[in-house]
Amino acid sequence: RMRPMAAFMPAVSVMITESMRASSRLPAVAWTQGCLPRTWRPNLCRNHNRLMCGLGPQDGRGPGLVNKRVFLEAQECGRLAWLRRRGEVDASREMSEDDLSLMLLGQKFEQDCLRHLYPDAKKVESMRLDEACRQTSDLIRDIEVHKSQHGTQALCQAAFVFKEAVARADVLEYLGNGRWELVEIKCCSEKSSKDYLMDAAYTAAILSLAGMNVVQASIIAVSLSYRLGMDDKSLFVKCDVSEDLFGANGLVEKISSKQGDISVFKAMDITKAEKVPEAIALPACKKCPQFHSCFEKDLKNPIWQLPRLTGSRFDQIAAHGLEIETAPPKLLTKDQLKFYECVMKKEAIVDIKKLKQSLQEMTRPFFYLDFESINPLYPWFADLAPWQPMITQFSLHKRVDVDSEIQHMEFL
């Protein structure tokens, strides 16, 4: 339903742009026990107004480090992770302006969270690998030894490396007696915070492997109960995920293990191989920036065009070929079958009889409505929740009868 006209105040379209958190924060790492050659430095490049770090060797030879993004991609596609580790992913195909806006919004949410919840936290500032390591080590020691003197119990952007893997923690909270809590900040709702368990688990695993005593973990998300005018801290809700990460058979144990499907050691091995892994058809390939180099150039009507083709059905159809023409009709859903028939006949299919019937069933007067809305993270009005849609304009045409004059109403 549209909100009452009185609620539609003139809106200024303000796009709060933000870059990918995984790329915007340079993954500088804590130097632990000389496990990384000192000749390695972050390789910086500018792309779409965002700062990225390849973390490759200075001479440009060989792969860089395994960061969180490489690890997560390795769980689904070893080929993409292999290319990502070497900085060979086509970034121009990876991010639209809308994607960039959402990513920058997440960065702003993180900055606001740190300002309101951790105003006195220490922060690792350096972008240089070795310097960031020294800062991290010094700050951790300072907090553990002199906690009662300076009052702060939190550390932001602490960075760590274990063998070929690097991680950077949004926040580390000191619990006392050498124990720490990992806090990850995600621009998501409390309900969807569980979608980021692997994200948090990777960071916790690398910290643990590097020698940190991390015993608790939380994800700070967006509180949907927040309204404009409330205390700023009310926008943030802390979700405890300690059991998921550190409980019996938890994710941290699985990632830290030298064997297993989600082991970080497996990700290291896959992505440091001399030869790039072969392309494997997966549902997620449709949105992959490397799709054009893996499949698209040889496919006229790829099966990824079929609506809602996922899971085991994708595997069954892909086994017969990657062209829609090779898909067995008996395996397709009703909607997929319609798309299949359009491809086979090379024309749009319109059910004229059903369309005519639908038009005849319409009752007078006729209305033609078009509207635009936005769903800002930060509410503009007191009765709106974060991300609640808000109409900013509409155009309504009304025709009393088929041959009558059109009346127009609008709002901006």
Coordinates of C-alpha atoms in Angstrom, one line a residue:
R1 CA 0.0 0.0 0.0
M2 CA 1.1 3.5 -0.7
R3 CA 1.6 5.7 2.3
P4 CA -0.8 8.7 2.8
M5 CA 0.0 11.8 0.8
A6 CA 1.0 13.7 3.9
A7 CA 3.8 11.3 4.5
F8 CA 5.4 12.0 1.2
M9 CA 7.7 14.9 1.9
P10 CA 9.9 16.1 -1.0
A11 CA 12.9 13.8 -1.0
V12 CA 16.4 14.5 -1.9
S13 CA 17.9 11.5 -3.5
V14 CA 21.1 11.0 -1.7
M15 CA 23.1 7.9 -2.6
I16 CA 25.5 7.0 0.2
T17 CA 28.1 5.2 -1.8
E18 CA 30.5 2.7 -0.3
S19 CA 33.1 0.2 -1.6
M20 CA 33.4 -3.4 -0.8
R21 CA 34.5 -4.0 2.7
A22 CA 36.7 -6.8 1.6
S23 CA 38.5 -4.5 -0.8
S24 CA 38.3 -1.1 1.0
R25 CA 40.2 -2.2 4.1
L26 CA 43.8 -3.1 3.2
P27 CA 44.5 -6.5 4.8
A28 CA 47.7 -5.6 6.4
V29 CA 48.8 -8.5 8.6
A30 CA 50.4 -9.1 11.9
W31 CA 54.0 -10.5 11.6
T32 CA 53.9 -13.8 13.5
Q33 CA 57.1 -15.8 13.9
G34 CA 58.6 -14.7 10.6
C35 CA 56.2 -16.8 8.6
L36 CA 56.1 -14.4 5.6
P37 CA 59.1 -13.1 3.6
R38 CA 59.8 -9.5 4.4
T39 CA 60.1 -8.7 0.7
W40 CA 56.2 -9.0 0.4
R41 CA 54.3 -5.8 0.5
P42 CA 50.7 -4.8 -0.4
N43 CA 50.3 -4.1 -4.1
L44 CA 47.9 -1.2 -4.4
C45 CA 45.7 -0.2 -7.3
R46 CA 42.8 2.1 -7.8
N47 CA 39.6 0.8 -9.3
H48 CA 36.1 2.3 -9.2
N49 CA 37.4 4.9 -6.6
R50 CA 38.2 2.1 -4.2
L51 CA 41.5 1.0 -2.8
M52 CA 42.4 -2.6 -3.2
C53 CA 45.3 -4.7 -2.0
G54 CA 46.6 -7.7 -3.9
L55 CA 49.1 -8.6 -1.3
G56 CA 51.5 -10.1 -3.8
P57 CA 55.3 -10.1 -3.8
Q58 CA 56.9 -6.8 -4.9
D59 CA 58.6 -8.4 -8.0
G60 CA 55.1 -9.4 -9.3
R61 CA 55.9 -13.1 -9.5
G62 CA 53.8 -15.8 -7.9
P63 CA 50.5 -15.6 -6.1
G64 CA 49.6 -13.2 -3.3
L65 CA 48.2 -14.2 0.1
V66 CA 44.9 -16.0 0.8
N67 CA 42.6 -13.4 2.3
K68 CA 39.0 -13.8 3.4
R69 CA 37.6 -13.3 0.0
V70 CA 39.9 -15.8 -1.7
F71 CA 39.1 -18.3 1.0
L72 CA 35.3 -17.9 0.7
E73 CA 35.5 -18.1 -3.1
A74 CA 37.6 -21.3 -2.9
Q75 CA 34.7 -23.0 -1.1
E76 CA 32.7 -22.7 -4.2
C77 CA 35.0 -22.2 -7.2
G78 CA 38.7 -23.0 -7.0
R79 CA 39.3 -21.4 -10.4
L80 CA 37.9 -18.0 -9.3
A81 CA 39.9 -18.1 -6.0
W82 CA 43.1 -19.0 -8.0
L83 CA 42.6 -16.0 -10.3
R84 CA 41.7 -13.7 -7.4
R85 CA 44.8 -14.6 -5.5
R86 CA 46.9 -13.5 -8.5
G87 CA 44.9 -10.4 -9.1
E88 CA 43.7 -11.6 -12.5
V89 CA 40.0 -11.2 -12.0
D90 CA 38.4 -8.7 -14.4
A91 CA 37.2 -6.1 -11.9
S92 CA 35.5 -4.0 -14.6
R93 CA 32.9 -6.8 -14.9
E94 CA 32.6 -7.3 -11.2
M95 CA 31.0 -4.2 -9.8
S96 CA 28.2 -1.9 -11.0
E97 CA 27.6 1.6 -9.7
D98 CA 24.7 0.2 -7.6
D99 CA 27.0 -2.4 -6.2
L100 CA 29.6 0.2 -5.4
S101 CA 26.9 2.3 -3.6
L102 CA 25.8 -0.5 -1.4
M103 CA 29.4 -1.4 -0.5
L104 CA 30.2 2.2 0.5
L105 CA 27.1 2.2 2.6
G106 CA 28.4 -0.8 4.5
Q107 CA 31.6 1.0 5.1
K108 CA 29.8 4.0 6.5
F109 CA 27.7 1.7 8.8
E110 CA 31.0 0.2 10.1
Q111 CA 32.5 3.6 10.7
D112 CA 29.4 4.7 12.6
C113 CA 29.4 1.5 14.6
L114 CA 33.0 2.1 15.7
R115 CA 32.3 5.7 16.5
H116 CA 29.3 5.0 18.7
L117 CA 30.2 1.6 20.3
Y118 CA 34.0 1.7 20.4
P119 CA 34.9 5.4 20.6
D120 CA 38.0 4.7 22.7
A121 CA 39.3 1.7 20.8
K122 CA 42.8 1.6 19.5
K123 CA 43.3 1.2 15.8
V124 CA 46.0 -0.3 13.6
E125 CA 46.5 2.5 11.1
S126 CA 49.4 1.4 8.9
M127 CA 48.9 -0.1 5.4
R128 CA 52.4 -1.5 5.3
L129 CA 52.6 -5.2 6.1
D130 CA 55.4 -5.2 8.5
E131 CA 54.5 -1.9 10.2
A132 CA 50.9 -3.0 10.7
C133 CA 52.2 -6.2 12.3
R134 CA 54.3 -4.3 14.7
Q135 CA 51.4 -2.0 15.6
T136 CA 49.0 -4.9 16.1
S137 CA 51.5 -6.8 18.4
D138 CA 52.3 -3.6 20.4
L139 CA 48.7 -2.7 20.8
I140 CA 47.7 -6.2 21.9
R141 CA 50.5 -6.3 24.5
D142 CA 49.6 -2.8 25.7
I143 CA 45.9 -3.7 26.2
E144 CA 46.7 -6.9 28.0
V145 CA 49.3 -5.4 30.2
H146 CA 48.1 -1.9 30.8
K147 CA 44.3 -2.4 30.4
S148 CA 43.4 -0.8 33.7
Q149 CA 45.5 2.3 33.1
H150 CA 44.3 3.5 29.7
G151 CA 40.7 2.1 30.0
T152 CA 40.3 0.9 26.4
Q153 CA 39.6 -2.8 26.0
A154 CA 39.1 -2.9 22.2
L155 CA 41.3 -3.0 19.1
C156 CA 40.2 -2.2 15.6
Q157 CA 41.6 -3.4 12.3
A158 CA 44.0 -5.8 14.1
A159 CA 45.8 -7.8 11.4
F160 CA 47.3 -11.3 11.4
V161 CA 48.9 -13.8 9.0
F162 CA 49.4 -17.5 9.3
K163 CA 51.5 -19.2 6.6
E164 CA 50.0 -17.9 3.4
A165 CA 46.7 -16.7 4.9
V166 CA 45.9 -13.2 6.1
A167 CA 42.9 -11.9 8.1
R168 CA 41.9 -8.5 9.6
A169 CA 39.5 -8.3 12.5
D170 CA 36.9 -5.5 12.6
V171 CA 37.1 -5.4 16.4
L172 CA 38.9 -7.4 19.1
E173 CA 37.5 -7.0 22.6
Y174 CA 39.7 -8.0 25.5
L175 CA 37.9 -10.2 28.1
G176 CA 40.8 -10.5 30.6
N177 CA 43.2 -13.3 31.4
G178 CA 44.6 -13.3 27.8
R179 CA 41.1 -14.1 26.3
W180 CA 39.6 -12.1 23.4
E181 CA 36.3 -11.7 21.6
L182 CA 36.1 -11.3 17.9
V183 CA 33.5 -8.8 16.7
E184 CA 32.6 -8.6 13.0
I185 CA 30.5 -5.6 11.8
K186 CA 28.0 -6.4 8.9
C187 CA 25.6 -4.1 7.3
C188 CA 22.8 -6.7 7.4
S189 CA 19.7 -7.4 9.5
E190 CA 19.8 -9.4 12.7
K191 CA 18.0 -12.2 11.0
S192 CA 20.5 -12.5 8.2
S193 CA 23.6 -12.3 10.4
K194 CA 23.9 -16.1 10.3
D195 CA 24.7 -15.7 6.6
Y196 CA 28.1 -14.3 7.6
L197 CA 29.2 -17.2 9.9
M198 CA 31.8 -18.4 7.5
D199 CA 33.1 -14.9 7.1
A200 CA 33.6 -14.5 10.9
A201 CA 34.8 -18.1 11.3
Y202 CA 37.6 -17.6 8.8
T203 CA 38.9 -14.5 10.7
A204 CA 38.6 -16.3 14.0
A205 CA 40.5 -19.3 12.6
I206 CA 43.4 -17.3 11.3
L207 CA 43.7 -15.4 14.6
S208 CA 43.6 -18.7 16.5
L209 CA 46.2 -20.3 14.2
A210 CA 48.4 -17.2 14.7
G211 CA 48.4 -17.6 18.4
M212 CA 45.5 -15.4 19.6
N213 CA 43.2 -16.8 22.4
V214 CA 39.9 -16.0 20.8
V215 CA 37.1 -17.6 22.9
Q216 CA 34.0 -15.6 21.8
A217 CA 32.6 -14.2 18.6
S218 CA 29.8 -11.8 17.7
I219 CA 28.4 -10.1 14.7
I220 CA 27.1 -6.6 14.9
A221 CA 24.1 -6.1 12.6
V222 CA 21.4 -3.5 11.9
S223 CA 18.5 -3.4 14.5
L224 CA 15.2 -3.2 12.6
S225 CA 13.6 -1.9 15.7
Y226 CA 15.5 1.4 15.4
R227 CA 13.6 4.5 14.5
L228 CA 14.7 8.1 13.8
G229 CA 15.2 10.0 17.1
M230 CA 16.4 7.0 19.1
D231 CA 19.8 6.9 20.7
D232 CA 22.4 6.3 18.0
K233 CA 23.5 3.1 19.6
S234 CA 20.1 1.6 19.1
L235 CA 20.8 1.2 15.4
F236 CA 23.3 -1.6 16.2
V237 CA 22.5 -5.1 17.6
K238 CA 25.1 -7.6 18.7
C239 CA 24.5 -11.2 17.8
D240 CA 26.4 -13.9 19.7
V241 CA 27.8 -16.6 17.3
S242 CA 30.3 -18.2 19.7
E243 CA 28.5 -21.5 19.7
D244 CA 28.5 -21.7 15.9
L245 CA 32.2 -20.9 15.7
F246 CA 33.7 -22.5 18.8
G247 CA 31.1 -25.1 19.9
A248 CA 31.4 -28.8 19.3
N249 CA 32.4 -29.4 15.7
G250 CA 32.3 -25.6 15.2
L251 CA 33.4 -23.8 12.1
V252 CA 36.7 -22.6 13.5
E253 CA 37.8 -26.1 14.2
K254 CA 36.9 -27.2 10.7
I255 CA 38.7 -24.3 9.0
S256 CA 41.8 -24.7 11.2
S257 CA 42.0 -28.4 10.4
K258 CA 44.6 -29.6 7.9
Q259 CA 42.0 -31.8 6.3
G260 CA 38.3 -31.2 5.3
D261 CA 36.3 -29.5 2.7
I262 CA 36.5 -26.0 4.3
S263 CA 40.0 -26.2 5.6
V264 CA 42.1 -23.1 5.0
F265 CA 45.0 -25.4 4.2
K266 CA 43.0 -26.8 1.3
A267 CA 42.3 -23.3 0.1
M268 CA 46.0 -22.5 0.2
D269 CA 46.8 -25.6 -1.8
I270 CA 44.2 -25.0 -4.5
T271 CA 45.1 -21.4 -5.0
K272 CA 48.9 -21.9 -5.1
A273 CA 48.9 -24.6 -7.7
E274 CA 50.9 -23.8 -10.8
K275 CA 48.0 -24.4 -13.2
V276 CA 44.7 -22.7 -13.0
P277 CA 41.9 -25.1 -12.1
E278 CA 39.5 -26.1 -14.9
A279 CA 36.2 -24.3 -15.1
I280 CA 33.3 -26.1 -13.5
A281 CA 29.7 -25.2 -14.3
L282 CA 28.0 -24.0 -11.1
P283 CA 24.7 -22.0 -10.6
A284 CA 26.8 -19.1 -9.2
C285 CA 28.7 -18.8 -12.5
K286 CA 25.9 -16.6 -13.8
K287 CA 27.1 -13.6 -11.7
C288 CA 30.8 -14.3 -11.8
P289 CA 33.1 -11.7 -13.3
Q290 CA 35.0 -14.5 -15.0
F291 CA 32.0 -16.1 -16.7
H292 CA 32.9 -14.6 -20.1
S293 CA 36.3 -16.2 -20.0
C294 CA 35.1 -19.6 -18.7
F295 CA 31.9 -20.3 -20.8
E296 CA 30.2 -17.3 -22.4
K297 CA 32.5 -17.0 -25.4
D298 CA 31.5 -20.5 -26.6
L299 CA 27.8 -20.4 -25.7
K300 CA 24.9 -18.9 -27.6
N301 CA 22.1 -19.7 -25.2
P302 CA 23.7 -20.8 -21.9
I303 CA 21.5 -22.7 -19.4
W304 CA 22.1 -19.9 -16.9
Q305 CA 19.4 -17.9 -18.7
L306 CA 16.8 -20.4 -17.5
P307 CA 14.8 -18.8 -14.6
R308 CA 15.5 -20.1 -11.1
L309 CA 17.8 -22.9 -12.2
T310 CA 19.7 -24.0 -9.0
G311 CA 20.7 -27.0 -6.9
S312 CA 20.5 -30.5 -8.2
R313 CA 18.3 -29.5 -11.1
F314 CA 21.1 -27.4 -12.4
D315 CA 23.6 -30.3 -12.1
Q316 CA 21.1 -32.6 -13.9
I317 CA 20.6 -30.2 -16.8
A318 CA 24.3 -29.3 -17.0
A319 CA 25.2 -33.0 -17.4
H320 CA 23.5 -32.9 -20.8
G321 CA 25.3 -29.7 -21.9
L322 CA 25.5 -26.0 -21.2
E323 CA 23.3 -24.9 -24.1
I324 CA 19.5 -24.5 -23.5
E325 CA 18.9 -26.5 -26.6
T326 CA 20.5 -29.5 -25.0
A327 CA 18.3 -29.4 -21.9
P328 CA 15.8 -32.3 -21.6
P329 CA 12.3 -30.8 -21.4
K330 CA 11.2 -33.3 -18.8
L331 CA 13.7 -31.9 -16.3
L332 CA 12.4 -28.3 -16.7
T333 CA 9.9 -26.5 -14.5
K334 CA 6.8 -24.9 -16.1
D335 CA 8.4 -21.5 -16.3
Q336 CA 11.7 -22.9 -17.5
L337 CA 9.9 -24.8 -20.2
K338 CA 8.3 -21.6 -21.5
F339 CA 11.7 -20.1 -21.8
Y340 CA 13.0 -23.2 -23.5
E341 CA 10.2 -23.1 -26.1
C342 CA 11.0 -19.5 -26.9
V343 CA 14.6 -20.4 -27.5
M344 CA 13.8 -23.4 -29.6
K345 CA 11.2 -21.4 -31.7
K346 CA 13.4 -18.3 -31.8
E347 CA 10.4 -16.1 -31.1
A348 CA 8.5 -14.6 -28.2
I349 CA 5.5 -16.7 -27.2
V350 CA 2.3 -14.8 -26.2
D351 CA -0.9 -16.5 -25.1
I352 CA -3.3 -14.3 -27.1
K353 CA -6.4 -16.1 -25.8
K354 CA -5.4 -15.6 -22.1
L355 CA -4.3 -12.0 -22.7
K356 CA -7.7 -11.2 -24.3
Q357 CA -9.6 -12.8 -21.5
S358 CA -7.6 -10.9 -18.9
L359 CA -8.2 -7.6 -20.6
Q360 CA -12.0 -8.3 -20.9
E361 CA -12.1 -9.0 -17.1
M362 CA -10.8 -5.6 -16.2
T363 CA -13.4 -3.3 -14.7
R364 CA -13.8 0.4 -15.3
P365 CA -12.3 2.9 -14.5
F366 CA -8.8 2.0 -15.7
F367 CA -5.7 3.2 -13.7
Y368 CA -2.1 3.2 -14.9
L369 CA 0.3 3.6 -12.0
D370 CA 4.1 4.1 -12.0
F371 CA 6.0 4.9 -8.8
E372 CA 9.5 5.1 -7.5
S373 CA 10.7 4.3 -4.0
I374 CA 13.9 4.0 -2.0
N375 CA 14.8 2.0 1.1
P376 CA 17.5 3.9 3.0
L377 CA 19.4 2.2 5.7
Y378 CA 19.2 5.3 7.9
P379 CA 15.5 6.3 8.2
W380 CA 14.5 9.8 7.0
F381 CA 11.3 9.9 9.0
A382 CA 10.4 8.9 12.6
D383 CA 8.0 6.1 11.7
L384 CA 10.3 4.3 9.3
A385 CA 12.5 1.3 10.1
P386 CA 15.9 0.8 8.5
W387 CA 15.5 -0.3 4.8
Q388 CA 11.7 0.2 4.9
P389 CA 10.6 1.2 1.4
M390 CA 9.6 4.9 1.1
I391 CA 7.8 6.2 -2.0
T392 CA 9.4 9.4 -3.4
Q393 CA 7.2 9.9 -6.5
F394 CA 4.3 8.5 -8.5
S395 CA 2.5 9.1 -11.7
L396 CA -1.2 8.0 -12.0
H397 CA -3.2 8.0 -15.2
K398 CA -6.9 7.4 -15.0
R399 CA -9.3 6.6 -17.9
V400 CA -13.0 6.3 -17.0
D401 CA -13.7 4.4 -20.2
V402 CA -11.9 3.0 -23.2
D403 CA -12.6 6.1 -25.3
S404 CA -12.6 8.7 -22.5
E405 CA -10.0 11.4 -21.9
I406 CA -7.0 10.5 -19.7
Q407 CA -6.8 12.3 -16.4
H408 CA -3.3 12.6 -14.7
M409 CA -2.2 12.9 -11.1
E410 CA 1.3 13.0 -9.9
F411 CA 3.5 13.6 -6.8
L412 CA 7.2 14.3 -6.4

